[in-house]
Short mmCIF file of C-alpha atoms and ligand atoms in Angstrom, two decimals:
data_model
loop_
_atom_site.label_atom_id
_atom_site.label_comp_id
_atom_site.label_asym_id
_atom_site.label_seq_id
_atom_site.Cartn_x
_atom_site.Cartn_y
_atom_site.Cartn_z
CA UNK S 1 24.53 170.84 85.93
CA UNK S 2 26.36 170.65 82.37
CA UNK S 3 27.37 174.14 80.45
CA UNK S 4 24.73 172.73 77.87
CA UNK S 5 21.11 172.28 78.01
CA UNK S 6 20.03 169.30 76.22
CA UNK S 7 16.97 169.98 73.80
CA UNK S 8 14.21 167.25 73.15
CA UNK S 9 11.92 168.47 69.69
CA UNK S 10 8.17 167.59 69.24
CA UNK S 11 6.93 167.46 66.37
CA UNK S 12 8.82 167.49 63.02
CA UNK S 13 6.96 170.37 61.16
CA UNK S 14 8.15 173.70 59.11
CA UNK S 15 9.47 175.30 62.81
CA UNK S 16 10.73 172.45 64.24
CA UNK S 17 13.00 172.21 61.13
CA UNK S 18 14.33 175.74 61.44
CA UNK S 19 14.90 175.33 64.79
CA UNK S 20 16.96 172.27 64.77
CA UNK S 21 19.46 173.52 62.08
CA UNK S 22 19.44 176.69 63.75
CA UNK S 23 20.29 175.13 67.37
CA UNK S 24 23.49 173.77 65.09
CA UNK S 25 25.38 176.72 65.19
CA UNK S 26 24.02 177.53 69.40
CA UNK S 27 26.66 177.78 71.90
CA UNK S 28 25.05 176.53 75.31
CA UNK S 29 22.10 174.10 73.85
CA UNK S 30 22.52 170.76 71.93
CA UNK S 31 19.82 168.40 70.63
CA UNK S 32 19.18 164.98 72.31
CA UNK S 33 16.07 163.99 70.83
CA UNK S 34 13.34 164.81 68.56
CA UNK S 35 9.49 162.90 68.55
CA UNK S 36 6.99 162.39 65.60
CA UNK S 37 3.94 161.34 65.58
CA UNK S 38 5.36 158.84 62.87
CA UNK S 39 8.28 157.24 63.78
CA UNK S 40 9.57 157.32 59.99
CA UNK S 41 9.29 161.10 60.21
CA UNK S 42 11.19 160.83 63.65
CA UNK S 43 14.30 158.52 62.66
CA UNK S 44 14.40 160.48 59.39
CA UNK S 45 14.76 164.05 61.18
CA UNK S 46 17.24 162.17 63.76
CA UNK S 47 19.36 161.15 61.12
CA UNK S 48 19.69 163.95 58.62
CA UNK S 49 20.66 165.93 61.76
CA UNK S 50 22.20 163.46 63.80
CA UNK S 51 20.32 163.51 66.88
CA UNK S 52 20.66 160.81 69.16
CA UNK S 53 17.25 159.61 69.74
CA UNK S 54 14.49 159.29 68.02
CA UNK S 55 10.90 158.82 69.32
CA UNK S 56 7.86 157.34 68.26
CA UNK S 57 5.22 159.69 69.78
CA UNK S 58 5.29 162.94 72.20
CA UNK S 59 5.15 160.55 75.18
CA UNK S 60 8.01 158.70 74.49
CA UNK S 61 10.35 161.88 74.36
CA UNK S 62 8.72 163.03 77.80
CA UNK S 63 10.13 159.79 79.50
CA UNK S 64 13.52 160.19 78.08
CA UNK S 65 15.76 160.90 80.43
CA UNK S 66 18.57 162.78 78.32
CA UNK S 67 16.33 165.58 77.72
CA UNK S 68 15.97 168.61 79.87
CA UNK S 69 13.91 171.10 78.01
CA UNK S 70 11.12 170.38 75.39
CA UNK S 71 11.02 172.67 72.31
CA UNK S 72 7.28 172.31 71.35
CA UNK S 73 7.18 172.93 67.73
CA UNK S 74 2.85 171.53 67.25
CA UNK S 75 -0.14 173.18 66.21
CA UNK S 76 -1.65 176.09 68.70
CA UNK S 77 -4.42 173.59 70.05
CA UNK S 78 -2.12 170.86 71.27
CA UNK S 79 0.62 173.56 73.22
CA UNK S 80 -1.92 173.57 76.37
CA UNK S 81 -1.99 169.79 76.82
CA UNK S 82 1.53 169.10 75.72
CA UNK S 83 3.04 171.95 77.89
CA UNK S 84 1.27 170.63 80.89
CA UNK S 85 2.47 166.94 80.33
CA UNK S 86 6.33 168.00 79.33
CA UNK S 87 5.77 169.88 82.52
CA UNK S 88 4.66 167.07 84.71
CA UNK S 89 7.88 164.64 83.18
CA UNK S 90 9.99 167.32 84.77
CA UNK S 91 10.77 169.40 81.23
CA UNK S 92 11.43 173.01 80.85
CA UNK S 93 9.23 174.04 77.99
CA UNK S 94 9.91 176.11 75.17
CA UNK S 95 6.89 176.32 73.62
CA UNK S 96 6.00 177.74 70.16
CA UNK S 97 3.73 180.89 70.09
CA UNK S 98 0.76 181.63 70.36
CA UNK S 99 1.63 180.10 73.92
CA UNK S 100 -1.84 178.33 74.21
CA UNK S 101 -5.62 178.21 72.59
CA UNK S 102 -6.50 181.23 75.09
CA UNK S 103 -5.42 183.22 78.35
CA UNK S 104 -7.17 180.50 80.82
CA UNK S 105 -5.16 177.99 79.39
CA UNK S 106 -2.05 180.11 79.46
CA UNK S 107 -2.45 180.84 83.02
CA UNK S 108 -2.68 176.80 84.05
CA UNK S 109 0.39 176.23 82.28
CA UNK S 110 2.39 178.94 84.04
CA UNK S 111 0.84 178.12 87.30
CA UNK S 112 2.18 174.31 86.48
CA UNK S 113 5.98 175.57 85.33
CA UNK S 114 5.93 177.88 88.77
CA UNK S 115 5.12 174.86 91.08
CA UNK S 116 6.98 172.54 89.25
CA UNK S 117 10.18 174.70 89.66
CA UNK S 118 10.57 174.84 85.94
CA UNK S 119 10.97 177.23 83.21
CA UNK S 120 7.95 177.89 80.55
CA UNK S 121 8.55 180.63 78.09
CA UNK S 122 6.93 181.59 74.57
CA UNK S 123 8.85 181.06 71.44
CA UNK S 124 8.76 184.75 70.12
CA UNK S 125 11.74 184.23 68.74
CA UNK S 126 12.35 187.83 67.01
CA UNK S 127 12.52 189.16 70.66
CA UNK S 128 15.98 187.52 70.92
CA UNK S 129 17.66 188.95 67.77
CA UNK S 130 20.16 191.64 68.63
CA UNK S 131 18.24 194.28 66.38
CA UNK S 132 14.85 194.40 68.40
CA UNK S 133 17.31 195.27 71.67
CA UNK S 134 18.89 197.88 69.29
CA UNK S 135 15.55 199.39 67.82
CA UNK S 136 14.04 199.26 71.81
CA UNK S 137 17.18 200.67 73.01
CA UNK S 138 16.64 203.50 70.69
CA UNK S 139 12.94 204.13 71.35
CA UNK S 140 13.88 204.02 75.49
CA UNK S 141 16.74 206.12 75.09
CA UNK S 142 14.66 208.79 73.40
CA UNK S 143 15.68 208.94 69.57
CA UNK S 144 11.76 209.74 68.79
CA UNK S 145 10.61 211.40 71.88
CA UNK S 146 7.37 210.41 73.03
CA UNK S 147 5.64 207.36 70.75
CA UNK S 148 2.35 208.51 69.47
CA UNK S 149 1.34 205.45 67.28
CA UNK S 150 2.66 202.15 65.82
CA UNK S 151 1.57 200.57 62.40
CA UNK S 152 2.65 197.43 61.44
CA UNK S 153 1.45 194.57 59.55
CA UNK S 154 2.02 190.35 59.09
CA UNK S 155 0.79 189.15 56.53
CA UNK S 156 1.67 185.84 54.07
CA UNK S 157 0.01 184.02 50.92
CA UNK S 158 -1.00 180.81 51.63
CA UNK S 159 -2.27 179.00 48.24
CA UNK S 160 -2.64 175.10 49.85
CA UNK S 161 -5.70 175.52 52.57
CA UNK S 162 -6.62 171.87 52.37
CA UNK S 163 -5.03 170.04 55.25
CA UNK S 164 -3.35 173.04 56.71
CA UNK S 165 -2.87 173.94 60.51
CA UNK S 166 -3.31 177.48 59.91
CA UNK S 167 -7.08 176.92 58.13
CA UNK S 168 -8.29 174.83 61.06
CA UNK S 169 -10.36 176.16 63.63
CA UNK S 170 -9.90 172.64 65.27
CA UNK S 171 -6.17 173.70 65.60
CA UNK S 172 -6.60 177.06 66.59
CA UNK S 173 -5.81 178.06 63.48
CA UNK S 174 -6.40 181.89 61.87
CA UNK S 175 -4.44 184.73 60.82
CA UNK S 176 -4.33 186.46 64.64
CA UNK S 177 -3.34 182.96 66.00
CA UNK S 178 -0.49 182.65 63.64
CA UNK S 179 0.99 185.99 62.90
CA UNK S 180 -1.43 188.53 64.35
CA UNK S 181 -0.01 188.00 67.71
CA UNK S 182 3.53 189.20 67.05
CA UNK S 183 1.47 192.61 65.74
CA UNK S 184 0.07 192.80 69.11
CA UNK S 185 3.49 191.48 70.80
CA UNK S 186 5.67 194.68 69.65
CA UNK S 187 2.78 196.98 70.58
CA UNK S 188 2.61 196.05 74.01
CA UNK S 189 6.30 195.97 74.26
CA UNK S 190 6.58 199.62 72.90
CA UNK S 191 3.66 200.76 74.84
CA UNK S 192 5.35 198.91 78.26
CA UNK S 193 1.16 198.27 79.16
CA UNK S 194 -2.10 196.62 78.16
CA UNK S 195 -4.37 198.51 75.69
CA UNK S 196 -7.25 199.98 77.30
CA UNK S 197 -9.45 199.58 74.05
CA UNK S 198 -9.69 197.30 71.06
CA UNK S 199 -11.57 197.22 67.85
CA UNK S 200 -11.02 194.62 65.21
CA UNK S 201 -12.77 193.37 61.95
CA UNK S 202 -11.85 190.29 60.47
CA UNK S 203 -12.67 188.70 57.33
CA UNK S 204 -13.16 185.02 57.81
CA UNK S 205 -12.25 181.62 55.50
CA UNK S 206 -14.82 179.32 54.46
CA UNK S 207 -12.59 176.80 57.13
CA UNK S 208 -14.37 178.99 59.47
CA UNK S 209 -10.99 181.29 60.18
CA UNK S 210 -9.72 184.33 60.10
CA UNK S 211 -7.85 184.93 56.91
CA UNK S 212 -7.33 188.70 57.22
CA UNK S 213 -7.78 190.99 60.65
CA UNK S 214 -7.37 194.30 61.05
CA UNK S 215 -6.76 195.83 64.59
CA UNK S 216 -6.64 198.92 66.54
CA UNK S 217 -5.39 198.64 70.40
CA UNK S 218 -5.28 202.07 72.07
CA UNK S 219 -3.06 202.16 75.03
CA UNK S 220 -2.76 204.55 78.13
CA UNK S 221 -1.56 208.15 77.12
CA UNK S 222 -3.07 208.09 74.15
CA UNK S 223 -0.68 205.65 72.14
CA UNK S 224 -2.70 203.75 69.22
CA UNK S 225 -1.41 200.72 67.73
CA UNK S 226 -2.95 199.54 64.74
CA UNK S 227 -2.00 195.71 62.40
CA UNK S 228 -3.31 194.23 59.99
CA UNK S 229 -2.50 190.36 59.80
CA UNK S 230 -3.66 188.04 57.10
CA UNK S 231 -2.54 184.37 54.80
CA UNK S 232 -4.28 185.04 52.00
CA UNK S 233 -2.67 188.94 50.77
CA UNK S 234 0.52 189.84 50.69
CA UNK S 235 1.89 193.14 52.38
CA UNK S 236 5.79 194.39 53.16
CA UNK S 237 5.38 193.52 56.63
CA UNK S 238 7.46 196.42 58.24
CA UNK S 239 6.43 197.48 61.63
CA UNK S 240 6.97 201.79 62.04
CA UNK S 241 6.70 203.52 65.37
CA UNK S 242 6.35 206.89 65.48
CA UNK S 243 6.90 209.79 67.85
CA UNK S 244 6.74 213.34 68.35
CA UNK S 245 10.56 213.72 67.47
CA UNK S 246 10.52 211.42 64.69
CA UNK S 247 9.87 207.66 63.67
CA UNK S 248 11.22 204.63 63.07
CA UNK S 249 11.22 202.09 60.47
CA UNK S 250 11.93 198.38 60.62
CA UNK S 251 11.38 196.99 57.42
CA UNK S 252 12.05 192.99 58.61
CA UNK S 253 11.06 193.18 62.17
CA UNK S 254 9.37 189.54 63.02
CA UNK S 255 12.22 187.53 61.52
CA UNK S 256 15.39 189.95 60.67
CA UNK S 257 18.27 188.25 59.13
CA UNK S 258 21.53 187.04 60.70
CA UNK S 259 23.69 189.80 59.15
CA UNK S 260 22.99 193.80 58.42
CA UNK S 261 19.43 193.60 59.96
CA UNK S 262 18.64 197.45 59.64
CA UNK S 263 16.29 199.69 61.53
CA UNK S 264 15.80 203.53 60.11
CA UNK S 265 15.72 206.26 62.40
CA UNK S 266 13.80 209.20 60.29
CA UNK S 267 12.00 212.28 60.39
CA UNK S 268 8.65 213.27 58.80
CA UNK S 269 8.89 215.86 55.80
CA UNK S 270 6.31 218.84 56.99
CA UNK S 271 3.89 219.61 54.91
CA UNK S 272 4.47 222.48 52.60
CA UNK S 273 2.69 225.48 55.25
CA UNK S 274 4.92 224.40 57.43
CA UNK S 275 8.01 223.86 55.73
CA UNK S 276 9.24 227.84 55.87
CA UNK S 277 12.96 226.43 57.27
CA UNK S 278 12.97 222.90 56.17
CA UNK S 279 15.44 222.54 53.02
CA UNK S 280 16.36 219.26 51.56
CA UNK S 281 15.59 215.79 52.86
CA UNK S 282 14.75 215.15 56.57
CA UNK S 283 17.81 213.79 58.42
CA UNK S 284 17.56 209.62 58.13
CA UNK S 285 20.27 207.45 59.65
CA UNK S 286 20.09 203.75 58.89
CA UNK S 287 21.66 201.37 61.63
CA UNK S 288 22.61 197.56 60.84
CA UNK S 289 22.77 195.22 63.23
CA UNK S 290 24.95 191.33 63.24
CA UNK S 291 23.72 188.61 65.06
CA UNK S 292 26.12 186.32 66.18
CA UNK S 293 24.61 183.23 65.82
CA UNK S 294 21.83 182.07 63.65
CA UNK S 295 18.27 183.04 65.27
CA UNK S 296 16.96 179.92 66.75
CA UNK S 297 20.53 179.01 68.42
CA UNK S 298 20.19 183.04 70.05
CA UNK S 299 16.76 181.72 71.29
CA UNK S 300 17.58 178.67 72.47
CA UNK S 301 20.60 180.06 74.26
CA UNK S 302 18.54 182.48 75.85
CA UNK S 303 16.51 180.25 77.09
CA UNK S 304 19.20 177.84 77.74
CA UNK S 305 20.78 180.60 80.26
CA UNK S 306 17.35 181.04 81.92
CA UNK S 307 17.62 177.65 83.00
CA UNK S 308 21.08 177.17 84.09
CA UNK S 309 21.69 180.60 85.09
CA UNK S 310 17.88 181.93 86.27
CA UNK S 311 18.61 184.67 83.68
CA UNK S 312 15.00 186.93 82.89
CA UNK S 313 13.21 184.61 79.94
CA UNK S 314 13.28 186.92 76.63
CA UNK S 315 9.64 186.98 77.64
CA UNK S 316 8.21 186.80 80.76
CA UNK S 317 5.03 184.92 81.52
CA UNK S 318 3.04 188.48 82.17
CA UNK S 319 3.89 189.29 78.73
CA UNK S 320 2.75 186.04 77.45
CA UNK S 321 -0.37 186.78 79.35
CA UNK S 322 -0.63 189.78 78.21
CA UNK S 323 -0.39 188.72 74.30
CA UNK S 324 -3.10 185.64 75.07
CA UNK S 325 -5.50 188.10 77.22
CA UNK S 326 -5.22 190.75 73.93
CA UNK S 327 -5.98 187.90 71.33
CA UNK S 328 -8.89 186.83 73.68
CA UNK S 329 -10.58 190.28 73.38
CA UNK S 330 -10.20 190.69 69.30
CA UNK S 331 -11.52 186.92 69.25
CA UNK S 332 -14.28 187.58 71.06
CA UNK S 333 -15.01 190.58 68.90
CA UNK S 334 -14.74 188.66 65.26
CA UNK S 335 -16.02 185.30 66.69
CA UNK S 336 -13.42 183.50 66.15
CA UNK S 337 -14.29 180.09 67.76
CA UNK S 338 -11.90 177.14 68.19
CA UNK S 339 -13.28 173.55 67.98
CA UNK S 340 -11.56 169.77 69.80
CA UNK S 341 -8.80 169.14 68.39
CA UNK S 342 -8.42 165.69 66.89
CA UNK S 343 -6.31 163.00 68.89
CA UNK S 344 -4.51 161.57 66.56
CA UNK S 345 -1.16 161.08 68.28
N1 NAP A 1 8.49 181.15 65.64
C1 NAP A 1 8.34 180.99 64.36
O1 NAP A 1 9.11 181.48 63.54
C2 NAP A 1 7.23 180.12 63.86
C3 NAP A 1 7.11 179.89 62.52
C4 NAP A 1 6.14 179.00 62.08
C5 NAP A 1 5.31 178.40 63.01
N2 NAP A 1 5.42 178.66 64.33
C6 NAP A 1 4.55 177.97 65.31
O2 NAP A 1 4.99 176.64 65.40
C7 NAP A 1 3.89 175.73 65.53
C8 NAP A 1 3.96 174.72 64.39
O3 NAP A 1 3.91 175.39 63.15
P1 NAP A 1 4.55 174.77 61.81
O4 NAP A 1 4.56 175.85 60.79
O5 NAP A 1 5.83 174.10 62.13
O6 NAP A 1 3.42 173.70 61.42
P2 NAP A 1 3.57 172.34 60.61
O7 NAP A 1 4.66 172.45 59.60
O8 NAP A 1 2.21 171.97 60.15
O9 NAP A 1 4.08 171.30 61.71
C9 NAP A 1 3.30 170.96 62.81
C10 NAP A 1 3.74 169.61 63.33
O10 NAP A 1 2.92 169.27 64.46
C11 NAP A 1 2.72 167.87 64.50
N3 NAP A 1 1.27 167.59 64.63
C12 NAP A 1 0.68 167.00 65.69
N4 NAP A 1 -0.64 166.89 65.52
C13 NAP A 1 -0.91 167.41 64.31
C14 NAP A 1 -2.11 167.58 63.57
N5 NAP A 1 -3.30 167.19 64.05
N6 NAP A 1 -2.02 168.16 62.36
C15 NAP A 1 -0.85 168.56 61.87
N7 NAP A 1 0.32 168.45 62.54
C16 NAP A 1 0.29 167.88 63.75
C17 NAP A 1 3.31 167.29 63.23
O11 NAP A 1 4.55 166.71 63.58
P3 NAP A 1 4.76 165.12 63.57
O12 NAP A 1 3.99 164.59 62.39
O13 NAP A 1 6.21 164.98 63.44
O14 NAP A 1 4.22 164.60 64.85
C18 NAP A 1 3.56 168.47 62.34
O15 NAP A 1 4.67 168.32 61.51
C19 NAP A 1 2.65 176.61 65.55
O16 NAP A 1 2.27 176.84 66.88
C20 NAP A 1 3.09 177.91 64.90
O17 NAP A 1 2.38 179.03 65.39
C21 NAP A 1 6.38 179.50 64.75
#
């Protein structure tokens, strides 16, 4: 097998965009192909970037035989059916998050990848930027003692609804769907386990989804996690986990940039009763973190060396699992409800 793994795109969106000029700069992946549903759009992305092939439709790219892995850059509702077919052409699948419309659907694909003898992993792609291993490594080595609760939040303005994926319940659209689940990702990581409770509220779009939810997963030992994701409000979209021996702060933690990515390591200032020895500030220590290539050519490389070398995925299909079994549960609770998608490719 060659050093690289050779990349096939579908769909020629906002992600697939990032991800192609960030697989420029990758060491171990390089792009062969890239599919449209218009095959203006298609020769148009081939050429600024200059891909080799260019396809006309998601089929097409499936029965080209130069590439290896599909990066599946379309809309929530079509990463079931278009996992499962990539899968069937004899594809690894790298497939943008959330991984599928539910856990059901989730759980056919991996069964598919797993019998199939090929690799399936969700695109989270801040999991494979150098400061999330540094801000875990921390929290596992101790720096805050035992973690008590997490807070973070996700949340964008979107002012064009019309014709959007994110405001179609069709597409699986919604707030959770879209940015809610990295919320939920981090907690479970932290936490290493499933909540044990939820309780969400959600305030819905006349579209008919979620544009703001609000979230409280309570894990075992008594760690509570609570997010707030939303595209209509605009928040600083830090994620802070605290302990009994202190906290810390990430201030860009779903998509930290290439150089001096920071994470704070801090210490609360006690209230005043308490305060009888406390002089001066807390101690605070700010880290930075490089990454060493842009952040889509770190994910694809990862994945590229799951492939050639059987390296761990940056996340495993339990965790996907475990992400599409958690947004299942708050769905359920704000009745959030997906409809057919359209077939229009
Ligand atoms: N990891 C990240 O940083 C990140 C960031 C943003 C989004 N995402 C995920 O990536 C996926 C795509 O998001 P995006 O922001 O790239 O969306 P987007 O800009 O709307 O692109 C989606 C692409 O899907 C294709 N498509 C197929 N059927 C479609 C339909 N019925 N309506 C609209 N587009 C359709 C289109 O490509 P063609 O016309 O070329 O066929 C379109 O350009 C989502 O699952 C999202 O959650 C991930």
């Amino acid at each position: 097998m060659s050093h690289h793994l050779h990349w096939g795109i579908m769909g020629t969106g906002n992600i697939a965009r990032q991800f192609a000029d960030g697989l420029m700069g990758a060491r171990r992946s390089v792009l062969a192909a890239v599919a449209s549903r218009s095959q203006d759009s298609a020769i148009n992305f081939a050429t600024q970037r200059s891909i080799p092939n260019a396809h006309a439709g998601y089929a097409a790219l499936l029965a080209d035989r130069s590439v290896e892995a599909v990066y599946l850059a379309l809309p929530n509702a079509l990463h079931h059916e278009w996992t499962l077919k990539a899968l069937k052409a004899g594809k690894h699948v790298l497939c943008e998050k959330p991984l599928a419309n539910d856990a059901a659907q989730a759980q056919e694909m991996f069964t598919a990848a797993r019998k199939a003898k090929l690799v399936l992993a969700e695109a989270f792609m801040y999991r494979s930027h150098p400061l999330t291993k540094a801000w875990l490594a921390a929290l596992r080595g101790g720096a805050i003692g035992k973690v008590k609760f997490i807070r973070t939040n996700f949340t964008f303005y979107v002012s064009r609804t019309e014709g959007n994926i994110r405001f179609s319940t069709a597409l699986a659209g919604g707030a959770l769907m879209d940015v809610g689940c990295y919320c939920i990702n981090l907690a479970r990581l932290v936490a290493q386990a499933e909540p044990l409770s939820i309780q969400a509220t959600a305030v819905k779009h006349s579209s008919g989804v979620d544009e703001l939810t609000a979230a409280t997963l309570t894990f075992p030992e008594g760690l509570v996690a609570t997010f707030v994701c939303g595209m209509r409000a605009q928040a600083d979209n830090t994620a802070m986990i605290c302990g009994d021996q202190g906290y810390l702060l990430i201030p860009v933690p779903w998509k930290p940039p290439v150089q001096k990515a920071e994470f704070t390591l801090a210490h609360s200032t006690p209230p005043r009763m308490e305060a009888g020895a406390a002089k001066g500030p807390p101690p605070r220590h700010t880290f930075q973190v490089d990454a060493p290539l842009p952040l889509y050519a770190l994910e694809a490389d990862e994945f590229a060396a799951t492939v050639l070398e059987g390296a761990a995925p940056a996340v495993r299909p339990e965790d996907s699992l475990g992400n599409m079994r958690t947004l299942d549960a708050i769905r359920s609770q704000i009745g959030l409800v997906f409809g057919l998608p359209t077939q229009d490719y």
